[in-house]
Short mmCIF file of C-alpha atoms in Angstrom, two decimals:
data_model
loop_
_atom_site.label_atom_id
_atom_site.label_comp_id
_atom_site.label_asym_id
_atom_site.label_seq_id
_atom_site.Cartn_x
_atom_site.Cartn_y
_atom_site.Cartn_z
CA UNK A 1 246.50 61.52 83.14
CA UNK A 2 249.37 63.76 82.16
CA UNK A 3 249.63 62.10 78.76
CA UNK A 4 245.92 62.38 78.18
CA UNK A 5 246.16 66.07 79.05
CA UNK A 6 248.94 66.54 76.55
CA UNK A 7 246.84 64.86 73.84
CA UNK A 8 243.91 67.14 74.58
CA UNK A 9 246.05 70.27 74.40
CA UNK A 10 247.41 69.05 71.07
CA UNK A 11 243.88 68.45 69.84
CA UNK A 12 242.98 71.99 70.88
CA UNK A 13 245.87 73.44 68.87
CA UNK A 14 245.04 71.23 65.89
CA UNK A 15 241.49 72.50 65.88
CA UNK A 16 242.68 76.08 66.17
CA UNK A 17 244.99 75.53 63.20
CA UNK A 18 242.11 74.03 61.26
CA UNK A 19 240.05 77.15 61.97
CA UNK A 20 242.96 79.35 60.84
CA UNK A 21 243.11 77.39 57.56
CA UNK A 22 239.38 77.75 56.96
CA UNK A 23 239.54 81.50 57.53
CA UNK A 24 242.64 81.75 55.33
CA UNK A 25 240.81 80.08 52.47
CA UNK A 26 237.72 82.28 52.92
CA UNK A 27 239.98 85.35 52.86
CA UNK A 28 241.80 84.34 49.66
CA UNK A 29 238.58 83.39 47.92
CA UNK A 30 236.71 86.45 49.17
CA UNK A 31 239.49 88.68 47.86
CA UNK A 32 239.51 86.95 44.49
CA UNK A 33 235.72 87.15 44.31
CA UNK A 34 235.93 90.91 44.89
CA UNK A 35 238.89 91.70 42.64
CA UNK A 36 237.94 89.39 39.75
CA UNK A 37 234.13 89.65 40.11
CA UNK A 38 234.03 85.86 40.44
CA UNK A 39 230.52 84.70 41.38
CA UNK A 40 231.48 81.06 42.01
CA UNK A 41 234.10 82.03 44.55
CA UNK A 42 231.75 84.51 46.19
CA UNK A 43 229.12 81.78 46.57
CA UNK A 44 231.71 79.37 47.97
CA UNK A 45 232.79 81.86 50.64
CA UNK A 46 229.20 82.60 51.65
CA UNK A 47 228.37 78.88 51.85
CA UNK A 48 231.59 78.19 53.76
CA UNK A 49 230.68 80.51 56.61
CA UNK A 50 228.81 77.68 58.31
CA UNK A 51 231.90 75.48 58.22
CA UNK A 52 233.84 78.26 59.96
CA UNK A 53 231.11 78.50 62.63
CA UNK A 54 231.52 74.76 63.23
CA UNK A 55 235.30 75.21 63.30
CA UNK A 56 234.90 77.73 66.11
CA UNK A 57 232.58 75.44 68.07
CA UNK A 58 235.12 72.63 67.67
CA UNK A 59 237.85 74.76 69.25
CA UNK A 60 235.59 75.94 72.06
CA UNK A 61 234.34 72.45 72.90
CA UNK A 62 237.84 71.09 73.50
CA UNK A 63 238.93 74.21 75.40
CA UNK A 64 235.96 74.02 77.76
CA UNK A 65 236.43 70.31 78.25
CA UNK A 66 240.05 70.89 79.27
CA UNK A 67 239.07 73.70 81.65
CA UNK A 68 236.34 71.60 83.26
CA UNK A 69 238.19 68.32 83.59
CA UNK A 70 241.91 68.99 83.62
CA UNK A 71 242.02 72.24 85.60
CA UNK A 72 245.15 73.50 83.87
CA UNK A 73 247.45 76.08 85.43
CA UNK A 74 250.22 78.45 84.26
CA UNK A 75 251.12 78.17 80.55
CA UNK A 76 248.52 75.49 79.89
CA UNK A 77 245.78 77.65 81.35
CA UNK A 78 246.91 80.63 79.29
CA UNK A 79 246.91 78.45 76.16
CA UNK A 80 243.32 77.37 76.73
CA UNK A 81 242.10 80.89 77.54
CA UNK A 82 243.93 82.31 74.51
CA UNK A 83 242.33 79.68 72.26
CA UNK A 84 238.87 80.59 73.55
CA UNK A 85 239.48 84.20 72.59
CA UNK A 86 241.28 83.49 69.32
CA UNK A 87 238.37 81.38 68.11
CA UNK A 88 236.13 84.46 68.42
CA UNK A 89 238.59 86.64 66.48
CA UNK A 90 238.91 84.03 63.73
CA UNK A 91 235.16 83.59 63.47
CA UNK A 92 234.77 87.31 62.91
CA UNK A 93 237.52 87.42 60.33
CA UNK A 94 235.57 84.71 58.51
CA UNK A 95 232.45 86.88 58.70
CA UNK A 96 234.34 89.83 57.24
CA UNK A 97 235.55 87.66 54.33
CA UNK A 98 231.91 86.70 53.82
CA UNK A 99 230.84 90.35 53.77
CA UNK A 100 233.47 91.05 51.11
CA UNK A 101 232.07 88.15 49.07
CA UNK A 102 228.52 89.48 49.56
CA UNK A 103 229.48 92.88 48.18
CA UNK A 104 231.19 91.18 45.22
CA UNK A 105 228.05 89.14 44.55
CA UNK A 106 225.71 92.13 44.80
CA UNK A 107 227.52 93.82 41.90
CA UNK A 108 227.65 90.84 39.54
CA UNK A 109 228.04 90.47 36.64
CA UNK A 110 230.00 93.74 36.95
CA UNK A 111 232.84 94.50 39.35
CA UNK A 112 232.19 96.02 42.81
CA UNK A 113 235.43 97.97 42.59
CA UNK A 114 235.77 100.47 39.73
CA UNK A 115 238.99 100.15 37.76
CA UNK A 116 240.60 103.33 39.09
CA UNK A 117 240.29 102.02 42.66
CA UNK A 118 241.44 98.45 41.97
CA UNK A 119 245.10 99.10 42.90
CA UNK A 120 244.34 100.43 46.39
CA UNK A 121 241.69 97.79 47.12
CA UNK A 122 244.03 95.08 45.82
CA UNK A 123 246.73 96.40 48.15
CA UNK A 124 244.32 96.17 51.08
CA UNK A 125 243.28 92.65 50.09
CA UNK A 126 246.92 91.55 49.81
CA UNK A 127 247.73 93.05 53.19
CA UNK A 128 244.76 91.27 54.74
CA UNK A 129 246.10 87.93 53.54
CA UNK A 130 249.57 88.84 54.80
CA UNK A 131 248.46 89.80 58.30
CA UNK A 132 246.43 86.61 58.65
CA UNK A 133 249.42 84.57 57.45
CA UNK A 134 251.59 86.46 59.96
CA UNK A 135 249.16 85.74 62.78
CA UNK A 136 248.99 82.06 61.76
CA UNK A 137 252.78 81.82 61.85
CA UNK A 138 252.86 83.52 65.25
CA UNK A 139 250.34 80.98 66.58
CA UNK A 140 252.25 78.03 65.12
CA UNK A 141 255.64 79.14 66.45
CA UNK A 142 254.39 80.88 69.61
CA UNK A 143 256.22 83.96 68.43
CA UNK A 144 255.44 86.62 71.01
CA UNK A 145 257.13 89.36 68.96
CA UNK A 146 254.76 89.08 65.99
CA UNK A 147 252.25 91.55 67.43
CA UNK A 148 254.67 94.47 66.92
CA UNK A 149 255.24 93.49 63.28
CA UNK A 150 251.55 93.07 62.63
CA UNK A 151 250.77 96.41 64.22
CA UNK A 152 252.91 98.06 61.54
CA UNK A 153 251.12 96.13 58.80
CA UNK A 154 247.88 97.22 60.44
CA UNK A 155 249.02 100.86 60.21
CA UNK A 156 249.64 100.30 56.48
CA UNK A 157 246.10 99.08 56.04
CA UNK A 158 244.77 102.11 57.93
CA UNK A 159 246.70 104.35 55.52
CA UNK A 160 245.36 102.41 52.51
CA UNK A 161 241.86 102.85 53.89
CA UNK A 162 242.38 106.61 54.06
CA UNK A 163 243.79 106.54 50.53
CA UNK A 164 240.72 104.66 49.33
CA UNK A 165 238.38 107.15 50.99
CA UNK A 166 240.26 110.11 49.55
CA UNK A 167 240.07 108.60 46.07
CA UNK A 168 236.33 108.15 46.57
CA UNK A 169 236.01 111.77 47.69
CA UNK A 170 238.07 113.05 44.75
CA UNK A 171 235.48 112.27 42.09
CA UNK A 172 232.24 111.84 43.97
CA UNK A 173 229.94 112.94 41.16
CA UNK A 174 231.14 110.15 38.90
CA UNK A 175 230.03 107.44 41.35
CA UNK A 176 226.65 106.17 42.43
CA UNK A 177 225.86 106.52 46.13
CA UNK A 178 225.47 102.72 46.32
CA UNK A 179 229.03 102.31 45.10
CA UNK A 180 230.35 104.87 47.57
CA UNK A 181 228.65 103.05 50.44
CA UNK A 182 230.06 99.69 49.33
CA UNK A 183 233.56 101.14 48.94
CA UNK A 184 233.32 102.64 52.42
CA UNK A 185 232.30 99.26 53.80
CA UNK A 186 235.04 97.40 51.89
CA UNK A 187 237.58 99.75 53.45
CA UNK A 188 236.09 99.24 56.89
CA UNK A 189 236.01 95.43 56.51
CA UNK A 190 239.70 95.21 55.61
CA UNK A 191 240.62 97.59 58.39
CA UNK A 192 238.72 95.46 60.92
CA UNK A 193 240.22 92.29 59.49
CA UNK A 194 243.71 93.58 60.21
CA UNK A 195 242.67 94.63 63.74
CA UNK A 196 241.56 91.06 64.42
CA UNK A 197 244.89 89.73 63.14
CA UNK A 198 246.71 92.02 65.57
CA UNK A 199 244.43 90.81 68.37
CA UNK A 200 245.38 87.22 67.47
CA UNK A 201 249.07 88.03 67.70
CA UNK A 202 248.49 89.71 71.06
CA UNK A 203 246.82 86.58 72.35
CA UNK A 204 249.96 84.68 71.33
CA UNK A 205 252.04 87.08 73.42
CA UNK A 206 249.64 86.54 76.32
CA UNK A 207 249.86 82.80 75.87
CA UNK A 208 253.65 83.03 75.89
CA UNK A 209 253.41 84.90 79.17
CA UNK A 210 255.06 88.09 77.95
CA UNK A 211 251.95 90.22 77.94
CA UNK A 212 248.91 90.58 80.15
CA UNK A 213 245.66 89.42 78.58
CA UNK A 214 244.32 91.89 76.06
CA UNK A 215 245.82 94.81 77.94
CA UNK A 216 245.57 97.05 74.89
CA UNK A 217 243.08 95.42 72.57
CA UNK A 218 243.29 96.07 68.87
CA UNK A 219 240.97 98.68 67.31
CA UNK A 220 237.36 97.99 66.45
CA UNK B 1 238.08 78.49 100.82
CA UNK B 2 234.52 78.18 99.60
CA UNK B 3 233.62 81.60 101.02
CA UNK B 4 236.65 83.19 99.48
CA UNK B 5 235.62 81.66 96.14
CA UNK B 6 232.17 83.15 96.47
CA UNK B 7 233.69 86.57 97.18
CA UNK B 8 235.86 86.35 94.10
CA UNK B 9 232.95 85.38 91.87
CA UNK B 10 231.00 88.31 93.26
CA UNK B 11 233.94 90.61 92.57
CA UNK B 12 234.03 89.30 88.99
CA UNK B 13 230.36 90.10 88.47
CA UNK B 14 230.78 93.52 90.08
CA UNK B 15 233.58 94.35 87.69
CA UNK B 16 231.55 93.12 84.75
CA UNK B 17 228.65 95.34 85.83
CA UNK B 18 231.05 98.26 86.16
CA UNK B 19 232.21 97.66 82.57
CA UNK B 20 228.59 97.51 81.42
CA UNK B 21 227.94 100.89 83.10
CA UNK B 22 230.97 102.48 81.48
CA UNK B 23 229.92 101.26 78.04
CA UNK B 24 226.35 102.38 78.69
CA UNK B 25 227.53 105.89 79.47
CA UNK B 26 229.79 105.99 76.40
CA UNK B 27 226.86 104.89 74.27
CA UNK B 28 224.47 107.53 75.62
CA UNK B 29 227.06 110.28 75.33
CA UNK B 30 228.24 109.13 71.90
CA UNK B 31 224.66 109.17 70.66
CA UNK B 32 224.03 112.64 72.07
CA UNK B 33 227.31 113.88 70.60
CA UNK B 34 226.21 112.64 67.18
CA UNK B 35 222.59 113.76 67.27
CA UNK B 36 223.17 117.15 68.94
CA UNK B 37 226.62 117.87 67.45
CA UNK B 38 227.94 118.22 70.99
CA UNK B 39 231.72 118.57 70.99
CA UNK B 40 232.16 118.30 74.76
CA UNK B 41 230.35 114.98 74.90
CA UNK B 42 232.29 113.71 71.89
CA UNK B 43 235.56 114.57 73.60
CA UNK B 44 234.42 112.90 76.82
CA UNK B 45 233.59 109.65 75.02
CA UNK B 46 236.93 109.63 73.18
CA UNK B 47 238.82 110.29 76.41
CA UNK B 48 236.78 107.69 78.26
CA UNK B 49 237.87 104.87 75.94
CA UNK B 50 240.92 104.29 78.10
CA UNK B 51 238.77 103.85 81.19
CA UNK B 52 236.78 101.19 79.35
CA UNK B 53 240.02 99.42 78.38
CA UNK B 54 240.97 99.36 82.07
CA UNK B 55 237.48 98.11 82.92
CA UNK B 56 238.02 95.17 80.58
CA UNK B 57 241.42 94.39 82.10
CA UNK B 58 239.84 94.49 85.56
CA UNK B 59 237.28 91.86 84.57
CA UNK B 60 239.88 89.66 82.89
CA UNK B 61 242.31 89.82 85.81
CA UNK B 62 239.77 88.47 88.30
CA UNK B 63 238.49 85.84 85.84
CA UNK B 64 242.00 84.53 85.18
CA UNK B 65 242.84 84.54 88.85
CA UNK B 66 239.76 82.45 89.60
CA UNK B 67 240.58 80.02 86.79
CA UNK B 68 244.17 79.65 87.95
CA UNK B 69 243.60 79.35 91.67
CA UNK B 70 240.08 78.14 92.29
CA UNK B 71 239.67 75.69 89.40
CA UNK B 72 235.94 76.18 89.13
CA UNK B 73 233.63 73.61 87.58
CA UNK B 74 230.08 73.49 86.21
CA UNK B 75 228.12 76.76 86.51
CA UNK B 76 231.00 78.61 88.14
CA UNK B 77 233.33 77.67 85.28
CA UNK B 78 230.75 78.78 82.73
CA UNK B 79 230.35 82.08 84.56
CA UNK B 80 234.07 82.79 84.42
CA UNK B 81 234.41 81.79 80.77
CA UNK B 82 231.35 83.85 79.84
CA UNK B 83 232.81 86.89 81.64
CA UNK B 84 236.07 86.53 79.70
CA UNK B 85 234.15 86.64 76.45
CA UNK B 86 231.67 89.32 77.50
CA UNK B 87 234.50 91.66 78.44
CA UNK B 88 235.69 91.50 74.81
CA UNK B 89 232.22 92.25 73.46
CA UNK B 90 231.79 95.18 75.85
CA UNK B 91 235.20 96.59 74.99
CA UNK B 92 234.26 96.60 71.33
CA UNK B 93 230.92 98.22 71.98
CA UNK B 94 232.87 100.96 73.75
CA UNK B 95 235.08 101.34 70.69
CA UNK B 96 232.04 101.66 68.45
CA UNK B 97 230.63 104.40 70.70
CA UNK B 98 234.00 106.10 70.36
CA UNK B 99 233.87 105.86 66.57
CA UNK B 100 230.42 107.47 66.62
CA UNK B 101 231.86 110.28 68.75
CA UNK B 102 234.82 110.64 66.35
CA UNK B 103 232.50 111.09 63.39
CA UNK B 104 230.49 113.66 65.36
CA UNK B 105 233.70 115.56 66.20
CA UNK B 106 234.97 115.51 62.62
CA UNK B 107 231.90 117.42 61.44
CA UNK B 108 231.89 120.10 64.13
CA UNK B 109 230.68 122.77 64.43
CA UNK B 110 228.07 121.35 62.03
CA UNK B 111 226.08 118.14 62.41
CA UNK B 112 227.35 114.83 60.99
CA UNK B 113 223.81 113.76 60.20
CA UNK B 114 221.82 115.93 57.79
CA UNK B 115 218.38 116.89 59.03
CA UNK B 116 216.44 114.64 56.65
CA UNK B 117 218.28 111.59 58.03
CA UNK B 118 218.06 112.52 61.71
CA UNK B 119 214.91 110.45 62.39
CA UNK B 120 216.34 107.18 61.11
CA UNK B 121 219.73 107.72 62.77
CA UNK B 122 218.01 108.70 66.01
CA UNK B 123 215.97 105.50 65.82
CA UNK B 124 219.19 103.48 65.42
CA UNK B 125 220.83 105.31 68.33
CA UNK B 126 217.79 104.69 70.56
CA UNK B 127 217.73 101.02 69.63
CA UNK B 128 221.43 100.73 70.41
CA UNK B 129 220.82 102.03 73.94
CA UNK B 130 217.86 99.67 74.31
CA UNK B 131 219.75 96.56 73.27
CA UNK B 132 222.60 97.36 75.61
CA UNK B 133 220.12 97.95 78.45
CA UNK B 134 218.46 94.64 77.56
CA UNK B 135 221.79 92.82 77.62
CA UNK B 136 222.68 94.45 80.95
CA UNK B 137 219.38 93.30 82.43
CA UNK B 138 219.94 89.78 81.09
CA UNK B 139 223.38 89.70 82.73
CA UNK B 140 222.06 91.00 86.05
CA UNK B 141 219.15 88.57 86.21
CA UNK B 142 220.80 85.66 84.35
CA UNK B 143 217.86 85.72 81.99
CA UNK B 144 218.62 83.08 79.38
CA UNK B 145 215.62 84.06 77.25
CA UNK B 146 216.83 87.59 76.53
CA UNK B 147 218.83 86.55 73.47
CA UNK B 148 215.65 85.84 71.49
CA UNK B 149 214.20 89.26 72.36
CA UNK B 150 217.43 91.03 71.49
CA UNK B 151 217.66 89.20 68.19
CA UNK B 152 214.39 90.80 67.18
CA UNK B 153 215.64 94.24 68.21
CA UNK B 154 218.78 93.44 66.21
CA UNK B 155 216.62 92.72 63.16
CA UNK B 156 214.99 96.13 63.64
CA UNK B 157 218.37 97.80 63.58
CA UNK B 158 219.29 95.90 60.43
CA UNK B 159 216.12 97.22 58.82
CA UNK B 160 216.88 100.77 59.98
CA UNK B 161 220.35 100.44 58.49
CA UNK B 162 218.83 99.48 55.13
CA UNK B 163 216.42 102.39 55.43
CA UNK B 164 219.33 104.75 56.09
CA UNK B 165 221.24 103.44 53.09
CA UNK B 166 218.20 103.74 50.84
CA UNK B 167 217.67 107.33 51.97
CA UNK B 168 221.32 108.05 51.18
CA UNK B 169 220.92 106.47 47.74
CA UNK B 170 217.73 108.38 47.03
CA UNK B 171 219.36 111.78 46.71
CA UNK B 172 223.03 111.04 46.16
CA UNK B 173 223.83 114.18 44.19
CA UNK B 174 222.81 116.39 47.07
CA UNK B 175 225.43 114.91 49.40
CA UNK B 176 229.18 115.11 49.56
CA UNK B 177 231.02 111.81 49.20
CA UNK B 178 232.55 112.38 52.65
CA UNK B 179 229.09 112.56 54.16
CA UNK B 180 227.96 109.42 52.34
CA UNK B 181 230.98 107.52 53.68
CA UNK B 182 230.33 108.71 57.23
CA UNK B 183 226.65 107.81 57.01
CA UNK B 184 227.58 104.35 55.74
CA UNK B 185 229.95 103.93 58.68
CA UNK B 186 227.41 105.23 61.21
CA UNK B 187 224.95 102.61 59.94
CA UNK B 188 227.58 99.90 60.17
CA UNK B 189 228.64 100.92 63.70
CA UNK B 190 225.11 100.72 65.06
CA UNK B 191 224.50 97.44 63.30
CA UNK B 192 227.66 95.97 64.85
CA UNK B 193 226.78 97.41 68.24
CA UNK B 194 223.50 95.49 68.24
CA UNK B 195 225.29 92.31 67.14
CA UNK B 196 227.57 92.59 70.17
CA UNK B 197 224.55 93.05 72.44
CA UNK B 198 223.04 89.85 71.05
CA UNK B 199 226.37 88.08 71.62
CA UNK B 200 226.28 89.25 75.25
CA UNK B 201 222.80 87.82 75.73
CA UNK B 202 223.94 84.54 74.18
CA UNK B 203 226.78 84.35 76.65
CA UNK B 204 224.20 84.72 79.41
CA UNK B 205 222.32 81.73 78.00
CA UNK B 206 225.59 79.80 77.87
CA UNK B 207 226.34 80.80 81.44
CA UNK B 208 222.88 79.61 82.49
CA UNK B 209 223.65 76.28 80.84
CA UNK B 210 220.82 76.41 78.32
CA UNK B 211 222.94 76.99 75.28
CA UNK B 212 226.31 75.72 74.07
CA UNK B 213 229.05 78.34 73.98
CA UNK B 214 228.68 80.69 71.03
CA UNK B 215 227.09 77.97 68.91
CA UNK B 216 225.69 80.54 66.51
CA UNK B 217 227.65 83.71 67.04
CA UNK B 218 226.01 87.00 66.25
CA UNK B 219 226.85 88.75 62.97
CA UNK B 220 230.02 90.67 62.33
#
């Protein structure tokens, strides 16, 4: 019984890691689609959203099975509850990567990001990949201190978002309203993405028992 | 033991309903702050965000206590798991209401929404209140058919968002870039708000046992 339980918990973590990998790939490809105006990558990210949805269901199915049949307590219970919430965060990060890819696709064959704004958008895209990688490491190593580090990275992204908006405001007449709207949304998507990464790291701290569940949830 | 369990489940649902009420008030006040450029209401919504955070923690604390000590199964287990996920959705709806209030405040003493766009933004704000009310009713009555109804209302909001964006595109030169960005974000906030309401209704269907957990999560 105990051994079987251990196997199921391991399966749960494996499925969570699989979901993290899927979202990591969608993020990298979505970023490249946006920054390089790459239609093939954009299409791949949009198609891949269904795989991420299945990845979430796979996590949830094992978690619920454990709750229903093994009645875990203490750390094991926190692990299962944290996985049920992390799967939601990861699913939404996948959706945000898809939205980035959709904006890239809508502007093809041209770029969605005008050349003067590429540096700041590239910085946001890089940070997004970094915070997800940081959250993934925190999950893998059960590092309950990662949330503090990621919160600082999240502040960086908030500042980059402001920088992007200011740059958009600086020369408004030279841009189409459509482009301004898409740039506003790109900024918002990356900002949200980082918030979700912080939420993931906070779940790790909850799981490790050093923080109450979602006591101060990340942005929105 | 059994009676005590029943009391705890009831307390869980009471706290969830309390959170729904708090978010409902934030939504109404956030909408009024935006549409009437009302600074007092905007400030109240922004201040109230902390109360909503506590409301979420209150739900989660009871849910985790039940999981840890009562080891529920079947419908009871689904109820607790659904509450743990609904509290996250509601918290984020509260945050979106706060963002609406923040945009309203940033434009004071003037309005954030120019007069020609008031009708479409008002329609989005009304729909947001309706979908939350619909989700609240579904929770109260365990109506597992509400998700389908709310999905249609969600489609309406998506259409209104497109209408808003098209109106913004139609006369871009007459608007400041700052205003275009805020209008894009207002559209996005309401669209997300409705997605969360649909997610709530889907959790109700999960709770009622007629739908697997989050099998097709709402937007992002």
